[in-house]
C-alpha cells in the first residue's frame, strides 16, 4: 500500500485497531491514532529513495537481520517485525518514506507509540525522528531513547517533546533546529551494542492531540553570558513552535535572578525579576530581551555566576538555566604583561584538585553533547577524532562549534580556555574542502626540508582559521617494516631523513621559542609517537586483529638511541610544544624489564624526554591508551600520570578519569607536586597560544582554506614526491601530442590518492572532498587521454599507456599486512597492467602508502613510478608526467623484492632490494658525463665542501655522483651495488658528503 493511501484511510484502519495504551484511555477530544507501520506487509523492505524499511551499520556485520513474522500474540494484526543483531560498532534500522512523495505532517499529534517485546536486559534503544529537509536522508535528526527493562509486550509512548536535536551527527547540518513535524520523513531505531540479541516490534502509530504546551518551546540564545564587571548582560528569550505556526495561546516567561550562583546580589549585580509575554498569534521565532546589570566593586575576583531562573507557562521550558557570568578580573594570571611563568604559578596556586584534574582531561566532542560538562568537570581540552566533525563540515561550522565550547569554559571559576586538538596529519584532513597534502611518506620522498616547512605552514593556517589551536602532528616514527599500517605516517626508514623533515615543526609552530604561537596562522605541534612506534615486530601486537601496530619494539639501548630517539632530540630542540606517547611497548634488551607499554615508561617520559632532553611542553596520551595498561583503572591512572603523561585523551570516559584522578590525589597516591607540574605545563602552552586573551576563533584566514595559493604548495609537494624507479627508453615524460591510454583503479579516485586520515579516520574511496584526481590532472595538462578503469576499452592506436594502481585507504592497525591486507596488487590492477603493457609502451604509477610487490611484472613495465599518497592535487602528478616539472623524488624506504625480505632497511648487513633506499631517477636533467674519474673529482670536492661547512654545495655534488651511479645501476640493481648506494644517502643526510661519494663510487664499481 502506498504511504499516502495508508494515511488517507487512517480513520478506517484505526477503527480496526485495539486501543489499549500504556498511559490509560485517550482523552475524549484526542484525534484517532494514525497508523505508521502495522508490519502486515504494507511497507516493504526497500532502500532510499524508495519508501520502506532498511538496515544499516558501522561495518558488514553490524546491520541487523529483519523479517516479518507471523505471531499469534501479535498486539495488532497477524505479523510483527522481528530482528536479530550482534553489533560491535553501531547498527539499526530505518523506515524512510518515499522521496518522490510529500513528507508527512505529524504536527497535530502528541507523540509516537509502538509495541515492543521487552527482554528485560536494561539496554537503551535510541529512537530517532527525521524532520524537515529534502528527504529522509537529508533531514534533521531528533533523538530520544527508551530502556528495555520489562519482559513481554508493552506499548511504548514517546511524546514529541522528549526528542532533542542530535548534536553528534546531522546529515546536512542544521536546517532550522526546530522539530517542526509538519514535514516528517520517517524514523529510525539504533540497537544495543556489544550484545547478541533479538527484538520484536509492532503497531507504530501517532497518538494524542498536540496542545500548545507540548508543541511550543522557549529557548535562550546561549547557555552562558560572560560580561565584564559593571557591564550588562542581555539574555534573548525566544519562542518556537512545531510546524512554525503562530501561537494559539499566550506564552509567559517569568524570570528571576537566582541567589544560588556564586555572585552576591546587591554587591555583584542588581537582582532582576519580571515577566515577558508572547501573546496568542505571535509568530514562531519571536524574541524578547532580559537585561541583567552587574556592579563594579573594583576588587580582584574570580568569575562569578548569576543563574537566571525561567518559569514558563504555555510552552516547554529551556533544557538549561542560563547563567550570566561576571568575568574574572584583577588577578595576576590575567595580566598579559606578566611573564608566562608567573601567570602560570599564580593560577595553579588558586586551583582546586577538581580544577586541576579537569585541566589534565581531554574528552571527545561527540561525548559531551551540548557541552554543559565542560564547566561541570572543568575540562581542559576537547578533540575531534578522525571523522568527528560538525555538520555541515565547513570552516564556519567548525569555528562556531569550537566557540560554543569555549563559551562553556567561561562559566568556570577561572575561565581557563579549552585547548582543542585535531589529527591534521596531512593538512586539515577532517575538514571538507581543505588542502590535503601528500602523506609524510611522500614528503620524505621530496628530500626538501623547505617544502616540508611550507606544507606545515599551510596546514597550520587552515587549522587555526577554524578555531583549532593544536595539531596532533607530526609523526616522527621511523618506519622499519612496511607491513605496518601506519607506514605512510612516517617520513622514512632512516632517522636522519626524519630529522631533516622536522622543519615541519616550524611550519606549524613558527619560531623555536614559541613567540609565534599566538598568531592566527600557527598551531601547537605534537611529536608522536614516543618512542619506537615504527619499530614494532611483526606478530607482536595484541590489539584485536592487528599484527604489528601497537606491538613490541625490541631493541638494544644503542639502537633505541640511534634510530628511534634521535628524531625527538631534534623536535625538542625545535621547541615542539607537546609529545604523544606510543601505544606500543618497548623492550630494551638487557634492562631486565621485558616489554613495557610506553604510557607506563617513566624512565623514558620523565627520565629521557623531560629530563635528559629538557622537554618543557606537555605530554598527551593517545586515544584511550591508558586502558591498555595492566591492573585496575586506578592503577592505569596512577601509573600513566607518574610516568609523566600530563593530559589524558579519554574520549568517552572523562568522568571516570577525573573522579579517579581526584581520588588518587586525595589519597596521596599521586603527589600534588606531580599534578601541579602537569597542570603548569598545560597552562604554559595555553598562555603561549594566547588563548586567555583570545579564546574564540579568529576566522580572518578562513578565505585561504583550500585557496589556490595553498593548493599550489600541495601541488608542488605532490610533484616532488613522485619517485621514478624505472624509465626504459625515455617513456617519461609524456608529450602532449601522444595518444595516451589511462587505466587502473587509482587513476580517477580522489579518496584512494588521499588515503587514510582524510575526512574520516580510515578514509574512503571516491569523491570524498574537493581536489583533482591524477586523470583529471592529466586532462588539464592538455594531454590526449582516453580512460578505461579496467582496461576493457580497445587498446589499439595509442602511443603509450599509463596504468595507475595501488591501495585503497586504511589507517593504523586496520592497514596492517595480515589484517586483511597484503603488499600485492589486486587482481584487477594486475590484469590492467598486463593488458595495457602487452599492447603498448607503458608507465605504471603505484598510488600507495608503502611499497608494493611488483617484481614479477617489472620486466614488462617500461616506466615505474612510486606515487605514494599524493593528496588532493593530482595536478602535481600530471606535472611530472608531462614534464612541467622534473622527477626528483627519492625513495624514503627500501623497495623490497618480496615480503619474505621484510623488514629490510638501509644499513642492514644483508641488503638485496628491488630498489635501494635513496633511489630515484630524474628527467629533464642531464646526467654528468664520465665514470670513475668524474666520481673521484666529485668526491674530493664534496669532502672539501664538508670541511668548509658548505652544505648546499656538498649536497649538489653528491647528487651529481648519484645520477652517474644510477645510470649504470639502472640496467640491473644488485645487492653488491644496492648496499653502498643506500648507505650513501644516509651519509648525505648526516652531512658526510665525502664519504657519501665514496660509497657511491663503491656502488658504481659493483654495478654490472
Short mmCIF file of N, CA and C in Angstrom, two decimals, residues 722-834:
data_model
loop_
_atom_site.label_atom_id
_atom_site.label_comp_id
_atom_site.label_asym_id
_atom_site.label_seq_id
_atom_site.Cartn_x
_atom_site.Cartn_y
_atom_site.Cartn_z
N UNK A 722 56.98 12.32 -6.26
CA UNK A 722 56.95 11.23 -7.24
C UNK A 722 58.37 10.67 -7.45
N UNK A 723 58.51 9.37 -7.26
CA UNK A 723 59.81 8.72 -7.39
C UNK A 723 59.81 7.86 -8.66
N UNK A 724 60.66 8.22 -9.59
CA UNK A 724 60.78 7.47 -10.84
C UNK A 724 61.74 6.31 -10.63
N UNK A 725 61.20 5.11 -10.58
CA UNK A 725 62.00 3.93 -10.28
C UNK A 725 62.63 3.31 -11.53
N UNK A 726 61.92 3.40 -12.65
CA UNK A 726 62.41 2.83 -13.91
C UNK A 726 61.89 3.69 -15.05
N UNK A 727 62.70 3.84 -16.11
CA UNK A 727 62.26 4.66 -17.25
C UNK A 727 62.98 4.19 -18.50
N UNK A 728 62.67 2.99 -18.94
CA UNK A 728 63.31 2.43 -20.13
C UNK A 728 62.87 3.18 -21.38
N UNK A 729 63.85 3.53 -22.19
CA UNK A 729 63.56 4.18 -23.46
C UNK A 729 62.97 5.56 -23.34
N UNK A 730 63.08 6.16 -22.17
CA UNK A 730 62.57 7.53 -22.00
C UNK A 730 61.09 7.66 -22.20
N UNK A 731 60.31 6.68 -21.73
CA UNK A 731 58.85 6.75 -21.85
C UNK A 731 58.32 8.01 -21.19
N UNK A 732 58.90 8.38 -20.07
CA UNK A 732 58.51 9.59 -19.37
C UNK A 732 59.60 10.64 -19.53
N UNK A 733 59.25 11.90 -19.67
CA UNK A 733 57.89 12.46 -19.60
C UNK A 733 57.10 12.22 -20.87
N UNK A 734 55.77 12.26 -20.72
CA UNK A 734 54.87 12.16 -21.85
C UNK A 734 54.90 13.44 -22.67
N UNK A 735 54.46 13.33 -23.91
CA UNK A 735 54.31 14.51 -24.77
C UNK A 735 52.83 14.75 -25.04
N UNK A 736 52.47 16.00 -25.14
CA UNK A 736 51.06 16.34 -25.30
C UNK A 736 50.48 15.86 -26.63
N UNK A 737 51.35 15.60 -27.61
CA UNK A 737 50.83 15.12 -28.89
C UNK A 737 50.67 13.61 -28.94
N UNK A 738 50.99 12.94 -27.82
CA UNK A 738 50.82 11.49 -27.77
C UNK A 738 49.38 11.13 -27.39
N UNK A 739 48.91 10.04 -27.97
CA UNK A 739 47.62 9.49 -27.55
C UNK A 739 47.88 8.55 -26.38
N UNK A 740 47.30 8.88 -25.24
CA UNK A 740 47.61 8.16 -24.00
C UNK A 740 46.39 7.38 -23.54
N UNK A 741 46.59 6.11 -23.24
CA UNK A 741 45.55 5.21 -22.74
C UNK A 741 45.75 5.09 -21.23
N UNK A 742 44.77 5.56 -20.44
CA UNK A 742 44.89 5.54 -18.99
C UNK A 742 43.95 4.49 -18.42
N UNK A 743 44.47 3.69 -17.49
CA UNK A 743 43.68 2.65 -16.85
C UNK A 743 44.10 2.53 -15.39
N UNK A 744 43.41 1.65 -14.66
CA UNK A 744 43.79 1.35 -13.29
C UNK A 744 42.85 1.94 -12.26
N UNK A 745 42.77 1.28 -11.10
CA UNK A 745 41.82 1.62 -10.06
C UNK A 745 42.05 2.97 -9.42
N UNK A 746 43.29 3.49 -9.47
CA UNK A 746 43.59 4.73 -8.76
C UNK A 746 43.83 5.92 -9.66
N UNK A 747 43.49 5.78 -10.94
CA UNK A 747 43.69 6.90 -11.86
C UNK A 747 42.69 8.02 -11.61
N UNK A 748 41.48 7.67 -11.22
CA UNK A 748 40.42 8.67 -11.11
C UNK A 748 39.66 8.50 -9.81
N UNK A 749 40.41 8.38 -8.70
CA UNK A 749 39.78 8.18 -7.40
C UNK A 749 40.46 9.06 -6.36
N UNK A 750 39.80 10.16 -6.00
CA UNK A 750 40.39 11.13 -5.09
C UNK A 750 40.61 10.53 -3.71
N UNK A 751 39.65 9.72 -3.25
CA UNK A 751 39.79 9.12 -1.93
C UNK A 751 40.97 8.18 -1.85
N UNK A 752 41.20 7.41 -2.89
CA UNK A 752 42.33 6.49 -2.89
C UNK A 752 43.66 7.23 -2.89
N UNK A 753 43.74 8.35 -3.58
CA UNK A 753 45.01 9.06 -3.66
C UNK A 753 45.28 9.93 -2.43
N UNK A 754 44.24 10.19 -1.62
CA UNK A 754 44.47 10.91 -0.37
C UNK A 754 44.70 9.95 0.79
N UNK A 755 44.18 8.72 0.71
CA UNK A 755 44.46 7.70 1.71
C UNK A 755 43.69 7.88 3.00
N UNK A 756 44.17 7.17 4.04
CA UNK A 756 43.53 7.25 5.35
C UNK A 756 43.67 8.63 5.97
N UNK A 757 42.99 8.84 7.09
CA UNK A 757 43.01 10.14 7.76
C UNK A 757 42.60 11.26 6.79
N UNK A 758 41.55 11.00 6.01
CA UNK A 758 41.02 12.03 5.13
C UNK A 758 39.51 12.04 5.27
N UNK A 759 38.97 13.10 5.82
CA UNK A 759 37.56 13.29 6.14
C UNK A 759 37.12 12.33 7.26
N UNK A 760 37.49 11.06 7.16
CA UNK A 760 37.23 10.11 8.24
C UNK A 760 38.54 9.45 8.65
N UNK A 761 38.50 8.71 9.76
CA UNK A 761 39.72 8.07 10.28
C UNK A 761 40.34 7.13 9.25
N UNK A 762 39.53 6.24 8.69
CA UNK A 762 40.04 5.26 7.75
C UNK A 762 40.11 5.77 6.32
N UNK A 763 39.54 6.95 6.06
CA UNK A 763 39.46 7.41 4.68
C UNK A 763 38.44 6.58 3.92
N UNK A 764 38.25 6.91 2.66
CA UNK A 764 37.28 6.18 1.83
C UNK A 764 37.57 6.45 0.37
N UNK A 765 37.19 5.52 -0.47
CA UNK A 765 37.32 5.72 -1.91
C UNK A 765 36.27 6.71 -2.40
N UNK A 766 36.54 7.30 -3.55
CA UNK A 766 35.56 8.17 -4.19
C UNK A 766 35.81 9.65 -3.96
N UNK A 767 34.86 10.45 -4.37
CA UNK A 767 34.97 11.91 -4.29
C UNK A 767 34.57 12.39 -2.89
N UNK A 768 35.47 12.19 -1.95
CA UNK A 768 35.15 12.48 -0.55
C UNK A 768 35.41 13.92 -0.17
N UNK A 769 36.14 14.66 -0.98
CA UNK A 769 36.42 16.06 -0.71
C UNK A 769 36.70 16.75 -2.04
N UNK A 770 37.20 17.98 -1.99
CA UNK A 770 37.48 18.72 -3.21
C UNK A 770 38.93 18.54 -3.62
N UNK A 771 39.16 18.28 -4.87
CA UNK A 771 40.52 18.11 -5.36
C UNK A 771 40.53 17.65 -6.80
N UNK A 772 41.70 17.27 -7.26
CA UNK A 772 41.91 16.86 -8.65
C UNK A 772 42.52 15.48 -8.67
N UNK A 773 41.88 14.55 -9.36
CA UNK A 773 42.46 13.22 -9.48
C UNK A 773 43.62 13.24 -10.48
N UNK A 774 44.39 12.18 -10.49
CA UNK A 774 45.52 12.11 -11.44
C UNK A 774 45.02 12.18 -12.87
N UNK A 775 43.93 11.48 -13.16
CA UNK A 775 43.36 11.53 -14.52
C UNK A 775 42.93 12.95 -14.86
N UNK A 776 42.25 13.62 -13.95
CA UNK A 776 41.82 14.99 -14.21
C UNK A 776 43.03 15.91 -14.42
N UNK A 777 44.07 15.68 -13.64
CA UNK A 777 45.29 16.46 -13.81
C UNK A 777 45.91 16.27 -15.18
N UNK A 778 45.91 15.03 -15.67
CA UNK A 778 46.45 14.77 -17.00
C UNK A 778 45.64 15.47 -18.08
N UNK A 779 44.34 15.45 -17.90
CA UNK A 779 43.49 16.13 -18.89
C UNK A 779 43.69 17.64 -18.84
N UNK A 780 43.81 18.19 -17.64
CA UNK A 780 44.05 19.62 -17.51
C UNK A 780 45.41 20.02 -18.06
N UNK A 781 46.35 19.09 -18.05
CA UNK A 781 47.68 19.38 -18.59
C UNK A 781 47.67 19.44 -20.11
N UNK A 782 46.56 19.09 -20.72
CA UNK A 782 46.45 19.18 -22.18
C UNK A 782 46.71 17.89 -22.90
N UNK A 783 46.78 16.79 -22.14
CA UNK A 783 47.06 15.51 -22.78
C UNK A 783 45.88 14.96 -23.56
N UNK A 784 46.18 14.18 -24.59
CA UNK A 784 45.17 13.48 -25.39
C UNK A 784 44.94 12.14 -24.70
N UNK A 785 43.94 12.10 -23.83
CA UNK A 785 43.79 10.99 -22.89
C UNK A 785 42.48 10.26 -23.11
N UNK A 786 42.54 8.92 -23.11
CA UNK A 786 41.36 8.07 -23.08
C UNK A 786 41.44 7.22 -21.82
N UNK A 787 40.33 7.11 -21.10
CA UNK A 787 40.34 6.41 -19.81
C UNK A 787 39.44 5.19 -19.85
N UNK A 788 39.96 4.09 -19.37
CA UNK A 788 39.19 2.86 -19.18
C UNK A 788 39.69 2.22 -17.89
N UNK A 789 38.93 2.34 -16.82
CA UNK A 789 39.41 1.92 -15.50
C UNK A 789 39.92 0.49 -15.50
N UNK A 790 39.17 -0.42 -16.08
CA UNK A 790 39.56 -1.83 -16.06
C UNK A 790 40.26 -2.27 -17.33
N UNK A 791 40.63 -1.30 -18.17
CA UNK A 791 41.31 -1.59 -19.45
C UNK A 791 40.46 -2.45 -20.36
N UNK A 792 39.14 -2.30 -20.26
CA UNK A 792 38.25 -3.08 -21.13
C UNK A 792 38.07 -2.43 -22.49
N UNK A 793 38.35 -1.15 -22.60
CA UNK A 793 38.21 -0.46 -23.89
C UNK A 793 39.32 -0.92 -24.82
N UNK A 794 39.10 -0.88 -26.14
CA UNK A 794 40.13 -1.31 -27.10
C UNK A 794 41.43 -0.55 -26.89
N UNK A 795 42.55 -1.24 -27.07
CA UNK A 795 43.87 -0.66 -26.82
C UNK A 795 44.62 -0.31 -28.10
N UNK A 796 43.98 -0.44 -29.22
CA UNK A 796 44.66 -0.16 -30.49
C UNK A 796 44.80 1.35 -30.71
N UNK A 797 45.90 1.75 -31.32
CA UNK A 797 46.07 3.12 -31.79
C UNK A 797 46.62 4.10 -30.78
N UNK A 798 47.19 3.63 -29.69
CA UNK A 798 47.73 4.53 -28.66
C UNK A 798 49.25 4.51 -28.66
N UNK A 799 49.82 5.64 -28.32
CA UNK A 799 51.28 5.75 -28.28
C UNK A 799 51.86 5.20 -26.98
N UNK A 800 51.13 5.38 -25.89
CA UNK A 800 51.65 4.98 -24.59
C UNK A 800 50.48 4.77 -23.64
N UNK A 801 50.69 3.88 -22.67
CA UNK A 801 49.67 3.64 -21.64
C UNK A 801 50.17 4.08 -20.28
N UNK A 802 49.26 4.57 -19.47
CA UNK A 802 49.56 4.92 -18.08
C UNK A 802 48.57 4.16 -17.21
N UNK A 803 49.07 3.26 -16.37
CA UNK A 803 48.21 2.44 -15.52
C UNK A 803 48.47 2.85 -14.07
N UNK A 804 47.43 3.35 -13.42
CA UNK A 804 47.56 3.86 -12.05
C UNK A 804 46.90 2.86 -11.11
N UNK A 805 47.71 2.19 -10.32
CA UNK A 805 47.24 1.09 -9.48
C UNK A 805 47.61 1.37 -8.02
N UNK A 806 47.34 0.42 -7.13
CA UNK A 806 47.78 0.57 -5.75
C UNK A 806 46.74 0.20 -4.72
N UNK A 807 46.78 0.91 -3.59
CA UNK A 807 45.98 0.54 -2.43
C UNK A 807 44.71 1.38 -2.33
N UNK A 808 43.78 0.88 -1.52
CA UNK A 808 42.63 1.67 -1.08
C UNK A 808 42.91 2.13 0.35
N UNK A 809 42.17 3.13 0.85
CA UNK A 809 42.54 3.75 2.13
C UNK A 809 42.44 2.83 3.34
N UNK A 810 43.28 3.10 4.31
CA UNK A 810 43.27 2.45 5.62
C UNK A 810 44.04 3.35 6.58
N UNK A 811 43.91 3.07 7.87
CA UNK A 811 44.68 3.82 8.87
C UNK A 811 45.03 2.88 10.02
N UNK A 812 46.17 3.14 10.62
CA UNK A 812 46.64 2.43 11.81
C UNK A 812 46.64 0.92 11.58
N UNK A 813 46.35 0.17 12.64
CA UNK A 813 46.46 -1.28 12.54
C UNK A 813 45.46 -1.93 11.63
N UNK A 814 44.41 -1.19 11.26
CA UNK A 814 43.47 -1.72 10.28
C UNK A 814 44.19 -2.01 8.96
N UNK A 815 45.28 -1.28 8.70
CA UNK A 815 46.04 -1.47 7.47
C UNK A 815 47.21 -2.44 7.59
N UNK A 816 47.38 -3.04 8.76
CA UNK A 816 48.50 -3.98 8.91
C UNK A 816 48.41 -5.11 7.89
N UNK A 817 49.55 -5.49 7.33
CA UNK A 817 49.60 -6.69 6.50
C UNK A 817 49.29 -7.89 7.39
N UNK A 818 48.44 -8.77 6.90
CA UNK A 818 47.98 -9.89 7.70
C UNK A 818 46.66 -9.62 8.39
N UNK A 819 46.24 -8.36 8.42
CA UNK A 819 44.95 -7.98 8.97
C UNK A 819 44.01 -7.64 7.82
N UNK A 820 43.90 -8.57 6.89
CA UNK A 820 43.08 -8.34 5.70
C UNK A 820 43.78 -7.57 4.61
N UNK A 821 45.09 -7.34 4.76
CA UNK A 821 45.86 -6.58 3.76
C UNK A 821 47.12 -7.34 3.39
N UNK A 822 47.64 -7.04 2.21
CA UNK A 822 48.95 -7.54 1.80
C UNK A 822 49.62 -6.47 0.95
N UNK A 823 50.78 -6.78 0.40
CA UNK A 823 51.52 -5.81 -0.42
C UNK A 823 51.42 -6.12 -1.90
N UNK A 824 50.46 -6.95 -2.27
CA UNK A 824 50.27 -7.32 -3.67
C UNK A 824 49.24 -6.41 -4.33
N UNK A 825 49.38 -6.20 -5.63
CA UNK A 825 48.34 -5.51 -6.37
C UNK A 825 47.11 -6.39 -6.44
N UNK A 826 45.94 -5.79 -6.56
CA UNK A 826 44.71 -6.56 -6.71
C UNK A 826 44.71 -7.27 -8.06
N UNK A 827 43.86 -8.26 -8.17
CA UNK A 827 43.78 -9.00 -9.43
C UNK A 827 43.34 -8.07 -10.56
N UNK A 828 42.46 -7.12 -10.25
CA UNK A 828 42.01 -6.19 -11.28
C UNK A 828 43.15 -5.29 -11.74
N UNK A 829 43.97 -4.83 -10.79
CA UNK A 829 45.11 -3.99 -11.15
C UNK A 829 46.14 -4.78 -11.95
N UNK A 830 46.39 -6.01 -11.54
CA UNK A 830 47.35 -6.84 -12.29
C UNK A 830 46.87 -7.06 -13.71
N UNK A 831 45.57 -7.29 -13.85
CA UNK A 831 45.02 -7.52 -15.19
C UNK A 831 45.15 -6.27 -16.05
N UNK A 832 44.91 -5.10 -15.46
CA UNK A 832 45.03 -3.85 -16.21
C UNK A 832 46.48 -3.62 -16.65
N UNK A 833 47.44 -3.86 -15.74
CA UNK A 833 48.85 -3.71 -16.10
C UNK A 833 49.21 -4.66 -17.23
N UNK A 834 48.81 -5.91 -17.08
CA UNK A 834 49.17 -6.91 -18.09
C UNK A 834 48.60 -6.56 -19.46
#
